[in-house]
Short mmCIF file of C-alpha atoms in Angstrom, two decimals:
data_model
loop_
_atom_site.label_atom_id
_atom_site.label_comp_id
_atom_site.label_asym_id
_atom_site.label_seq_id
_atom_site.Cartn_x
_atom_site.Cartn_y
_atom_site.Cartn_z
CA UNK A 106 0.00 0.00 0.00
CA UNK A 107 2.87 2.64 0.62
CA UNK A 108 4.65 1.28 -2.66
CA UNK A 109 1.16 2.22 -4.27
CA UNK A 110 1.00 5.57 -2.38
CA UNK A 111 4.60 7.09 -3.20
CA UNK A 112 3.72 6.23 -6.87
CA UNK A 113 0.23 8.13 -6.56
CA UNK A 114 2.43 10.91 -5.09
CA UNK A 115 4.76 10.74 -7.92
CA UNK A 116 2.13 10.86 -10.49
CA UNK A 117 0.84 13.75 -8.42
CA UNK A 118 3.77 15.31 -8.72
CA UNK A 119 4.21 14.96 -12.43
CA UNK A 120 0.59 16.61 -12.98
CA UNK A 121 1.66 19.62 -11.10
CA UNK A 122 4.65 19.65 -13.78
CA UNK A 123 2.49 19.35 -16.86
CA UNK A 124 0.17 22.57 -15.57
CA UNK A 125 3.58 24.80 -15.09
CA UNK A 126 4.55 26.10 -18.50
CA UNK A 127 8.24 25.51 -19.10
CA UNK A 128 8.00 21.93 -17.08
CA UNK A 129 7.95 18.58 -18.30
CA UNK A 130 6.37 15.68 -16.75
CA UNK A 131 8.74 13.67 -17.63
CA UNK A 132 11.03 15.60 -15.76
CA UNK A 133 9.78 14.94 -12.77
CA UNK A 134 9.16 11.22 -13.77
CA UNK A 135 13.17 11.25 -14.42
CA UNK A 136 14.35 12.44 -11.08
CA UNK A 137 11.71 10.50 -9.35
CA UNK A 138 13.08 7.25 -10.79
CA UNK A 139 10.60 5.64 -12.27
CA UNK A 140 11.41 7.71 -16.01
CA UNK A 141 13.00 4.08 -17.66
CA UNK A 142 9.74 1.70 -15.85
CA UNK A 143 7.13 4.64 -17.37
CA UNK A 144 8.42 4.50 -20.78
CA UNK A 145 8.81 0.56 -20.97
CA UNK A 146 5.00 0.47 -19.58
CA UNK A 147 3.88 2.86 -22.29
CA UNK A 148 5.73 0.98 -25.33
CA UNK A 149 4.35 -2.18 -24.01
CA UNK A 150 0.60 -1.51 -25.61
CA UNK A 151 1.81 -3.37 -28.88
CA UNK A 152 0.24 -6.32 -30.92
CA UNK A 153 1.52 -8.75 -28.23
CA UNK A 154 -1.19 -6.66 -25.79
CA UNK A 155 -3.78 -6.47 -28.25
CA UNK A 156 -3.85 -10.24 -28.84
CA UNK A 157 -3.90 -11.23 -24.61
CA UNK A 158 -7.06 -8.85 -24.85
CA UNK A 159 -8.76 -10.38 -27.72
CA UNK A 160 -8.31 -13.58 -26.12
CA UNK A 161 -9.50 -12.01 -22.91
CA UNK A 162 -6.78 -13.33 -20.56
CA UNK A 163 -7.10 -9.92 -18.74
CA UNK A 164 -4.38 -10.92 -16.28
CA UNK A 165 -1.58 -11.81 -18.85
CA UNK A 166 -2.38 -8.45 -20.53
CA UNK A 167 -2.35 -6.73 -16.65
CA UNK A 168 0.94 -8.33 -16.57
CA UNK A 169 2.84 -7.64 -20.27
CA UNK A 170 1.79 -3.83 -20.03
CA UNK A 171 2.64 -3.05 -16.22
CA UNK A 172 -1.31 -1.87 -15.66
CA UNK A 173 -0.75 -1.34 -12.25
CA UNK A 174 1.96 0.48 -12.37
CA UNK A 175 0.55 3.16 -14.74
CA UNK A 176 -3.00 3.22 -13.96
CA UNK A 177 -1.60 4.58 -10.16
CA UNK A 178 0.62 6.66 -11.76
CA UNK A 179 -1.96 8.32 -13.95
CA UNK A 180 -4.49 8.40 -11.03
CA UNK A 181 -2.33 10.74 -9.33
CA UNK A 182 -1.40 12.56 -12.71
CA UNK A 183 -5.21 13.34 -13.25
CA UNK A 184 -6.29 13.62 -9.61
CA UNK A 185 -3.47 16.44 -9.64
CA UNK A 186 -4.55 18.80 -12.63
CA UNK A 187 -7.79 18.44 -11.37
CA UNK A 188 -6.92 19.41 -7.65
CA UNK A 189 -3.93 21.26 -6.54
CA UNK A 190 -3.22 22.18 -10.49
CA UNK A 191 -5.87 24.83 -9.85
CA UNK A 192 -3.70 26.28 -6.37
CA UNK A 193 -1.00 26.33 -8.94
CA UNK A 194 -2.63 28.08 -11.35
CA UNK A 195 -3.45 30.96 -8.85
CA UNK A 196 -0.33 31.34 -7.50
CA UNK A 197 0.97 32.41 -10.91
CA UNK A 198 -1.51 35.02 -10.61
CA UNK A 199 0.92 36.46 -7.64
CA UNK A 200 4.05 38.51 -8.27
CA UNK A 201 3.44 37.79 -12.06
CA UNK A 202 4.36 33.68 -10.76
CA UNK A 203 7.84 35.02 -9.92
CA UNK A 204 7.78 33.03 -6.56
CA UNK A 205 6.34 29.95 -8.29
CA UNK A 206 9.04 29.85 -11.26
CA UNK A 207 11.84 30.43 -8.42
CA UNK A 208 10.67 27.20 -6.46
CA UNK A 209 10.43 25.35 -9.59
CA UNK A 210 13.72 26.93 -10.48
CA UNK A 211 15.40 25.41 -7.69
CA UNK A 212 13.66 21.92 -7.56
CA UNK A 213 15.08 21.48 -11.63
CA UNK A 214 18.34 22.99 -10.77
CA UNK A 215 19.09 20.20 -7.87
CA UNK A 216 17.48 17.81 -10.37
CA UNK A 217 20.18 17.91 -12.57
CA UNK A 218 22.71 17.02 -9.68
CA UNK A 219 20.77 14.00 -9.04
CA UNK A 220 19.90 13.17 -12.47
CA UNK A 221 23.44 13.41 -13.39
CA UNK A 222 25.16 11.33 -10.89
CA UNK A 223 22.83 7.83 -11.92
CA UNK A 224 25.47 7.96 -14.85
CA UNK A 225 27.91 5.25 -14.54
CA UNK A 226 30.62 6.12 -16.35
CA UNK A 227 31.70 9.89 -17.44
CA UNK A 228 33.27 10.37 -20.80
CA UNK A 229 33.75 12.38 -23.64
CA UNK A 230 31.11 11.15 -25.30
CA UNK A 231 28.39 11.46 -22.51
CA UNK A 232 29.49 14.89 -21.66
CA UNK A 233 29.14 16.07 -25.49
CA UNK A 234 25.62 14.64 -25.45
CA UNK A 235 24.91 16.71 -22.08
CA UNK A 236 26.56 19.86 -23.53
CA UNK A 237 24.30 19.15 -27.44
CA UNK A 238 21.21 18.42 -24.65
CA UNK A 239 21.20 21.47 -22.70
CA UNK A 240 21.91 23.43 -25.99
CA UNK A 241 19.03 21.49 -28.13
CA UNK A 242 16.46 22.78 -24.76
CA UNK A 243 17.78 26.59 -24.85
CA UNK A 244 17.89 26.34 -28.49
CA UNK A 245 14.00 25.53 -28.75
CA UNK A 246 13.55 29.25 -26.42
CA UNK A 247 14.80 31.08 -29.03
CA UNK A 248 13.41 29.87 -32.13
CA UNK A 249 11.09 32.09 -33.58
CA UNK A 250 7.58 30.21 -33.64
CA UNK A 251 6.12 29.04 -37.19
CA UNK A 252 3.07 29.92 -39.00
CA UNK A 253 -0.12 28.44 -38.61
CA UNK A 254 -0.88 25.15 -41.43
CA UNK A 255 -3.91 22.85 -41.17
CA UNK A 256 -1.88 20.97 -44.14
CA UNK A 257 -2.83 17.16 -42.93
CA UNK A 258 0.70 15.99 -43.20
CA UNK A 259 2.07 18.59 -41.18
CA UNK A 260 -0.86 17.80 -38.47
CA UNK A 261 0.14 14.56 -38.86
CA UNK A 262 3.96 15.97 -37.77
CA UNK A 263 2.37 18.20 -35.08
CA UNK A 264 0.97 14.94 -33.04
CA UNK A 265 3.98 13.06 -33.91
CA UNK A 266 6.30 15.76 -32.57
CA UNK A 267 4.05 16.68 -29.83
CA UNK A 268 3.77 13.22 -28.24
CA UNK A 269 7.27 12.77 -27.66
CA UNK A 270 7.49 15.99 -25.39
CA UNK A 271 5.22 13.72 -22.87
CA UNK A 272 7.87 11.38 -22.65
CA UNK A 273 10.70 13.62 -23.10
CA UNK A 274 12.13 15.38 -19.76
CA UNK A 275 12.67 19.04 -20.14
CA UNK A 276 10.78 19.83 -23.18
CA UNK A 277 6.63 21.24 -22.72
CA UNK A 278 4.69 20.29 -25.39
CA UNK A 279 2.13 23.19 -25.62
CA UNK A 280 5.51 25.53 -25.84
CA UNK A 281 6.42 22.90 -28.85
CA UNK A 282 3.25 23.54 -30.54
CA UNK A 283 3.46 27.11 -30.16
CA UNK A 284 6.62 26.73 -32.15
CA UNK A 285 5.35 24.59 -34.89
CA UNK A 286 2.63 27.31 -35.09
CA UNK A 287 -0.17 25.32 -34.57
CA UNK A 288 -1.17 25.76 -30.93
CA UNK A 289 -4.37 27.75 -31.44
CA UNK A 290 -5.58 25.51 -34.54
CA UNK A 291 -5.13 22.24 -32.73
CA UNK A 292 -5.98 23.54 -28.67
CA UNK A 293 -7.82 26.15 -28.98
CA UNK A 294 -9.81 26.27 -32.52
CA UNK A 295 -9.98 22.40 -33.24
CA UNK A 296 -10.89 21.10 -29.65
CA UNK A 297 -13.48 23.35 -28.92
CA UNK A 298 -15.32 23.11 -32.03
CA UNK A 299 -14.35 19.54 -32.61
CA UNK A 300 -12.77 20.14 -35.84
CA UNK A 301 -12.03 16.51 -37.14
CA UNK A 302 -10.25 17.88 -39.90
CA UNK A 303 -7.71 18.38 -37.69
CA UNK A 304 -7.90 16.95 -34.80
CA UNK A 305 -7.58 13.14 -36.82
CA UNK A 306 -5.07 13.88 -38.68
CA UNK A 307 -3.03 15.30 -35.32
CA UNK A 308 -4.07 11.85 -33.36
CA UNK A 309 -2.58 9.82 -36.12
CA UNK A 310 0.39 11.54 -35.66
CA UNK A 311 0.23 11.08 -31.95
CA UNK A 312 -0.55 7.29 -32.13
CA UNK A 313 2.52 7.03 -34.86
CA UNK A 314 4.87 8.85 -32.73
CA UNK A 315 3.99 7.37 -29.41
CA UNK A 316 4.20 3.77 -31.05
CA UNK A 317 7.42 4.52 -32.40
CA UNK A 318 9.28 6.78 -30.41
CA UNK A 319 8.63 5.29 -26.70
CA UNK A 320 9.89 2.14 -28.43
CA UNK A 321 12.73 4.17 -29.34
CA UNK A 322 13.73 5.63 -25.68
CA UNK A 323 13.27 2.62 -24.85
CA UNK A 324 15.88 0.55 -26.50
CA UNK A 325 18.43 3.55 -26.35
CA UNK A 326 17.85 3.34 -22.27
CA UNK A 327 18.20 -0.34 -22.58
CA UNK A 328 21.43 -0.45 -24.78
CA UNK A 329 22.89 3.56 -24.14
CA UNK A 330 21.84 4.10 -20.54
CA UNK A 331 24.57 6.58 -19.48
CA UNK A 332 24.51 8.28 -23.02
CA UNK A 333 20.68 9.06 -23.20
CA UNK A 334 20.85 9.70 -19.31
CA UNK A 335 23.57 12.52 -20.28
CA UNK A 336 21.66 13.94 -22.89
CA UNK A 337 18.25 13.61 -21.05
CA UNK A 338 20.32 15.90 -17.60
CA UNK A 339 21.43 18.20 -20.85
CA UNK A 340 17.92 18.72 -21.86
CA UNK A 341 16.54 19.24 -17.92
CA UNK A 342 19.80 21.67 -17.80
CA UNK A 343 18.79 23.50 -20.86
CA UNK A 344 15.24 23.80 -20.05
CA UNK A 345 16.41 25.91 -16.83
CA UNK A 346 16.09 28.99 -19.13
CA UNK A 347 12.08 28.27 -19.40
CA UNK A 348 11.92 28.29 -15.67
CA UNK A 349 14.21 31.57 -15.21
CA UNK A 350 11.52 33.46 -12.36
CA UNK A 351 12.62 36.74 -13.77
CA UNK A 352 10.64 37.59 -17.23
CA UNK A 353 8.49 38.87 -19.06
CA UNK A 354 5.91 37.47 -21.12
CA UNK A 355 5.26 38.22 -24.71
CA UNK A 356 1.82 37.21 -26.13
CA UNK A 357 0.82 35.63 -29.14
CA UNK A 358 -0.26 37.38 -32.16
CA UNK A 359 -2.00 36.96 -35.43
CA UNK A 360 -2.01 39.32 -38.52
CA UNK A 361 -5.30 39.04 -40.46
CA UNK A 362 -5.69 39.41 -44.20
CA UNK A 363 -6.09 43.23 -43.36
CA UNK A 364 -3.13 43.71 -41.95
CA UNK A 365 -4.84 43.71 -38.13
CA UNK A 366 -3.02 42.36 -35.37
CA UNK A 367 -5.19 40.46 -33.27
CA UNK A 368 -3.72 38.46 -29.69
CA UNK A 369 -4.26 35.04 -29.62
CA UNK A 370 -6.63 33.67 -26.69
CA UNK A 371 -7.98 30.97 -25.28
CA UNK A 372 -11.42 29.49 -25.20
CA UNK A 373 -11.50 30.83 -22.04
CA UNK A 374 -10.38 34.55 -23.21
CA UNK A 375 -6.93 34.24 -21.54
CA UNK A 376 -3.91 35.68 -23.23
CA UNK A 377 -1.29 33.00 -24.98
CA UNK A 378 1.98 33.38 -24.04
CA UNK A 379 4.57 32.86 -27.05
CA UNK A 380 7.74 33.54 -25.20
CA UNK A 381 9.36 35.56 -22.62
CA UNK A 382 11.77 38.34 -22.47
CA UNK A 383 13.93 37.23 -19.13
CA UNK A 384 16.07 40.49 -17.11
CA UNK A 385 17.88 40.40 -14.00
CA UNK A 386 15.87 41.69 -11.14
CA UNK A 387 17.02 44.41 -8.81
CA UNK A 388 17.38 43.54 -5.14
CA UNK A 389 14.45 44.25 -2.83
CA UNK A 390 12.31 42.69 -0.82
CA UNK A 391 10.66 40.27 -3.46
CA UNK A 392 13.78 39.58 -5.09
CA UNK A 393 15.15 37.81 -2.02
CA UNK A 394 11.81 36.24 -1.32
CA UNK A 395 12.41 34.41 -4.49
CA UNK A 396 16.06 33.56 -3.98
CA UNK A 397 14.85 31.99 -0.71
CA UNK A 398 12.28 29.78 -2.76
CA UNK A 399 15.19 28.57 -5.00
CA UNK A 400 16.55 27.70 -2.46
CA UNK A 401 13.46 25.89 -0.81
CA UNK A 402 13.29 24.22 -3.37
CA UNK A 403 16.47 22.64 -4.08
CA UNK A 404 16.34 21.51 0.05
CA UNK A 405 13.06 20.08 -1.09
CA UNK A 406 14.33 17.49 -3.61
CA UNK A 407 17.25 17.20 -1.27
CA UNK A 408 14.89 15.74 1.58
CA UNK A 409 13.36 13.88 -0.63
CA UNK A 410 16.09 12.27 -1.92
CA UNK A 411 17.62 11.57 1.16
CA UNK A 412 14.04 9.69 3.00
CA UNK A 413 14.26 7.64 -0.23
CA UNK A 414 17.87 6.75 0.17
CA UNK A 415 16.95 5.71 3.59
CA UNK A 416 13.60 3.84 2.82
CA UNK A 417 15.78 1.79 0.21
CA UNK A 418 18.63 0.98 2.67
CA UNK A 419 15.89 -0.34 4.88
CA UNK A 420 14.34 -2.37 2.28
CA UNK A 421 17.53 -3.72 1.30
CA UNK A 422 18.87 -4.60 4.89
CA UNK A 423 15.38 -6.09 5.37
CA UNK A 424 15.86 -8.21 2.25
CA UNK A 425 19.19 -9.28 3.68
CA UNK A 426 17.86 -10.92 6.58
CA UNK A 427 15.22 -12.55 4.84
CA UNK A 428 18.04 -14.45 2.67
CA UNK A 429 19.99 -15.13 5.82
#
C-alpha cells in the first residue's frame, strides 16, 4: 500500500509539472526514478497486448503492459490537474508567478545534480551529449515560432512531434506547438469546435509517434543508458532557461488578411503566451523572497532524496535478513 502511495504521489507530482509552463512531466518522472519503468509500460501496448485482450486473458495483458503500475501513476497525474493544479494556477496570478518559477527553479536545478550522478561512467562522449542536450532545450527558447498550417501531413507531424514531449524530460509540449505554429488551430480552434479535420489527422500523428518513439527511448535506455541519461540531464539543464523566475511574457499574435493584429486567446479569453523576455531583477524585498524559494526548493528534492535513500537501505537490509 505505501509502494502504491509514493507512486500516486509521484504521479501527483508529475501533474503539477504538466500545468507549469516551461515543465515537463517527464522531468519529474526522471528524477523520481521511475522515467525508464514509465516509458517501458507505455511501449508495451503493442500487438503482443492487443492479442492477450482479444483472447481475454485480462491478467496476462495486466501483466505484459505493467497496468498497475501506470494506472496509479496516472491516477495521481489526473487527480493532480484536477486538484492542486488549480492552487497552482493561482499562485501564478501572484508577483506575475515570480515566486512559483523560483521554487520550480530550484527543484530542476538540484534535479540535474541528481539526475546526473545515476550515470555510470563519465566520458567524452556522454558529456558532449549533455553539452548538445542542454543546448538542443535553450535552443528551442529562441526559435522564432512558425506559422499556422492545417496541411494534414504537417498535423500529422504536429501529433507526432508533440507526443514525444510527454515522454521527453525538459521539453513542454504546448511551448512545442506554439513553435510549430499550430497551438491555437489544434488547442484552442480544433478542440473546442471539434474540428475533425484536424484533430484526426493530429491523433494519427500522436498514435505514430507514441508507437514509435517510446519504443525508441526505450531501447536507447536499454542499450545507451549513461549516453541518453547525459543527454536527457542536458535537456533538464537547458530547459532551466524556461523556468528563469525573472521575465516577461510576450503574447501571441496573429495578422489578419487586413493587416490587423489580433492576440491570440484561449477558449477561455486568456492571453497565450509565445515567449518571454527574461532580465535580471534588482534587489528588494521580493527579489530575495524568491532567492529563498530557489533555495526551498532545491532543500526540497534534497529531503526527498535523502528519506528515499533511507527507505531503500531499509528495504535492502530487510531483504538481507530474509536471505539469511
Amino acid at each position: 500500500m505505501l509502494t502504491h502511495l509514493i507512486l500516486f504521489l509521484k504521479g501527483f507530482s508529475m501533474g503539477l509539472a504538466n500545468v507549469v509552463p516551461g515543465v515537463s512531466g517527464g522531468t519529474i518522472a526522471l528524477l523520481a526514478g521511475i522515467f525508464s519503468r514509465f516509458v517501458n509500460s507505455l511501449k508495451s501496448f503493442d500487438l503482443e497486448a492487443l492479442r492477450l485482450l482479444m483472447k481475454f486473458k485480462f491478467k496476462e495483458f495486466a501483466q505484459h503492459t505493467d497496468l498497475l503500475f501506470l494506472v496509479v501513476l496516472l491516477s495521481g497525474e489526473i487527480v493532480s490537474i484536477l486538484t492542486a493544479a488549480r492552487l497552482l494556477k493561482y499562485l501564478f496570478t501572484i508577483n506575475d508567478g515570480i515566486y512559483v518559477w523560483a521554487f520550480f527553479f530550484g527543484l530542476i536545478l538540484i534535479s540535474v545534480y541528481y539526475i546526473g550522478k545515476t550515470i555510470k561512467r563519465f566520458d567524452a562522449l556522454t558529456i558532449s551529449l549533455a553539452i548538445i542536450g542542454a543546448i538542443i532545450a535553450y535552443g528551442a527558447s529562441v526559435i522564432t515560432p512558425a506559422t499556422e498550417n492545417d496541411n494534414m501531413f504537417y498535423l500529422v507531424f504536429c501529433g507526432a512531434i508533440a507526443i514525444c514531449d510527454m515522454l521527453l524530460p525538459g521539453i513542454s509540449g504546448s511551448y512545442t506547438l506554439i513553435l510549430l505554429g499550430n497551438y491555437k488551430l489544434v488547442v484552442i480552434d480544433s478542440i473546442s469546435t471539434l474540428n475533425l479535420k484536424v484533430l484526426i489527422p493530429f491523433a494519427i500523428g500522436c498514435a505514430i509517434g507514441f508507437l514509435a518513439f517510446s519504443r525508441f527511448l526505450s531501447w536507447l535506455m536499454k542499450n545507451y543508458g549513461d549516453q541518453t541519461t547525459a543527454a536527457l540531464t542536458g535537456f533538464v539543464f537547458g530547459s532551466l532557461v524556461f523556468i528563469w523566475p525573472w521575465k516577461t511574457p510576450v503574447y501571441a499574435t496573429m495578422t489578419t488578411p487586413e493587416g490587423i493584429v489580433d492576440e491570440l486567446r484561449t477558449a477561455k479569453g486568456d492571453l497565450i503566451i509565445e515567449r518571454y523576455d527574461k532580465y535580471i531583477p534588482d534587489l528588494n524585498t521580493d527579489t530575495y523572497i524568491a532567492i529563498a524559494l530557489i533555495f526551498l526548493g532545491i532543500l526540497t528534492l534534497a529531503g526527498i532524496e535523502e528519506i528515499a535513500k533511507i527507505q531503500a537501505d531499509k528495504a535492502k537490509k530487510k531483504a538481507n535478513k530474509t536471505e539469511n
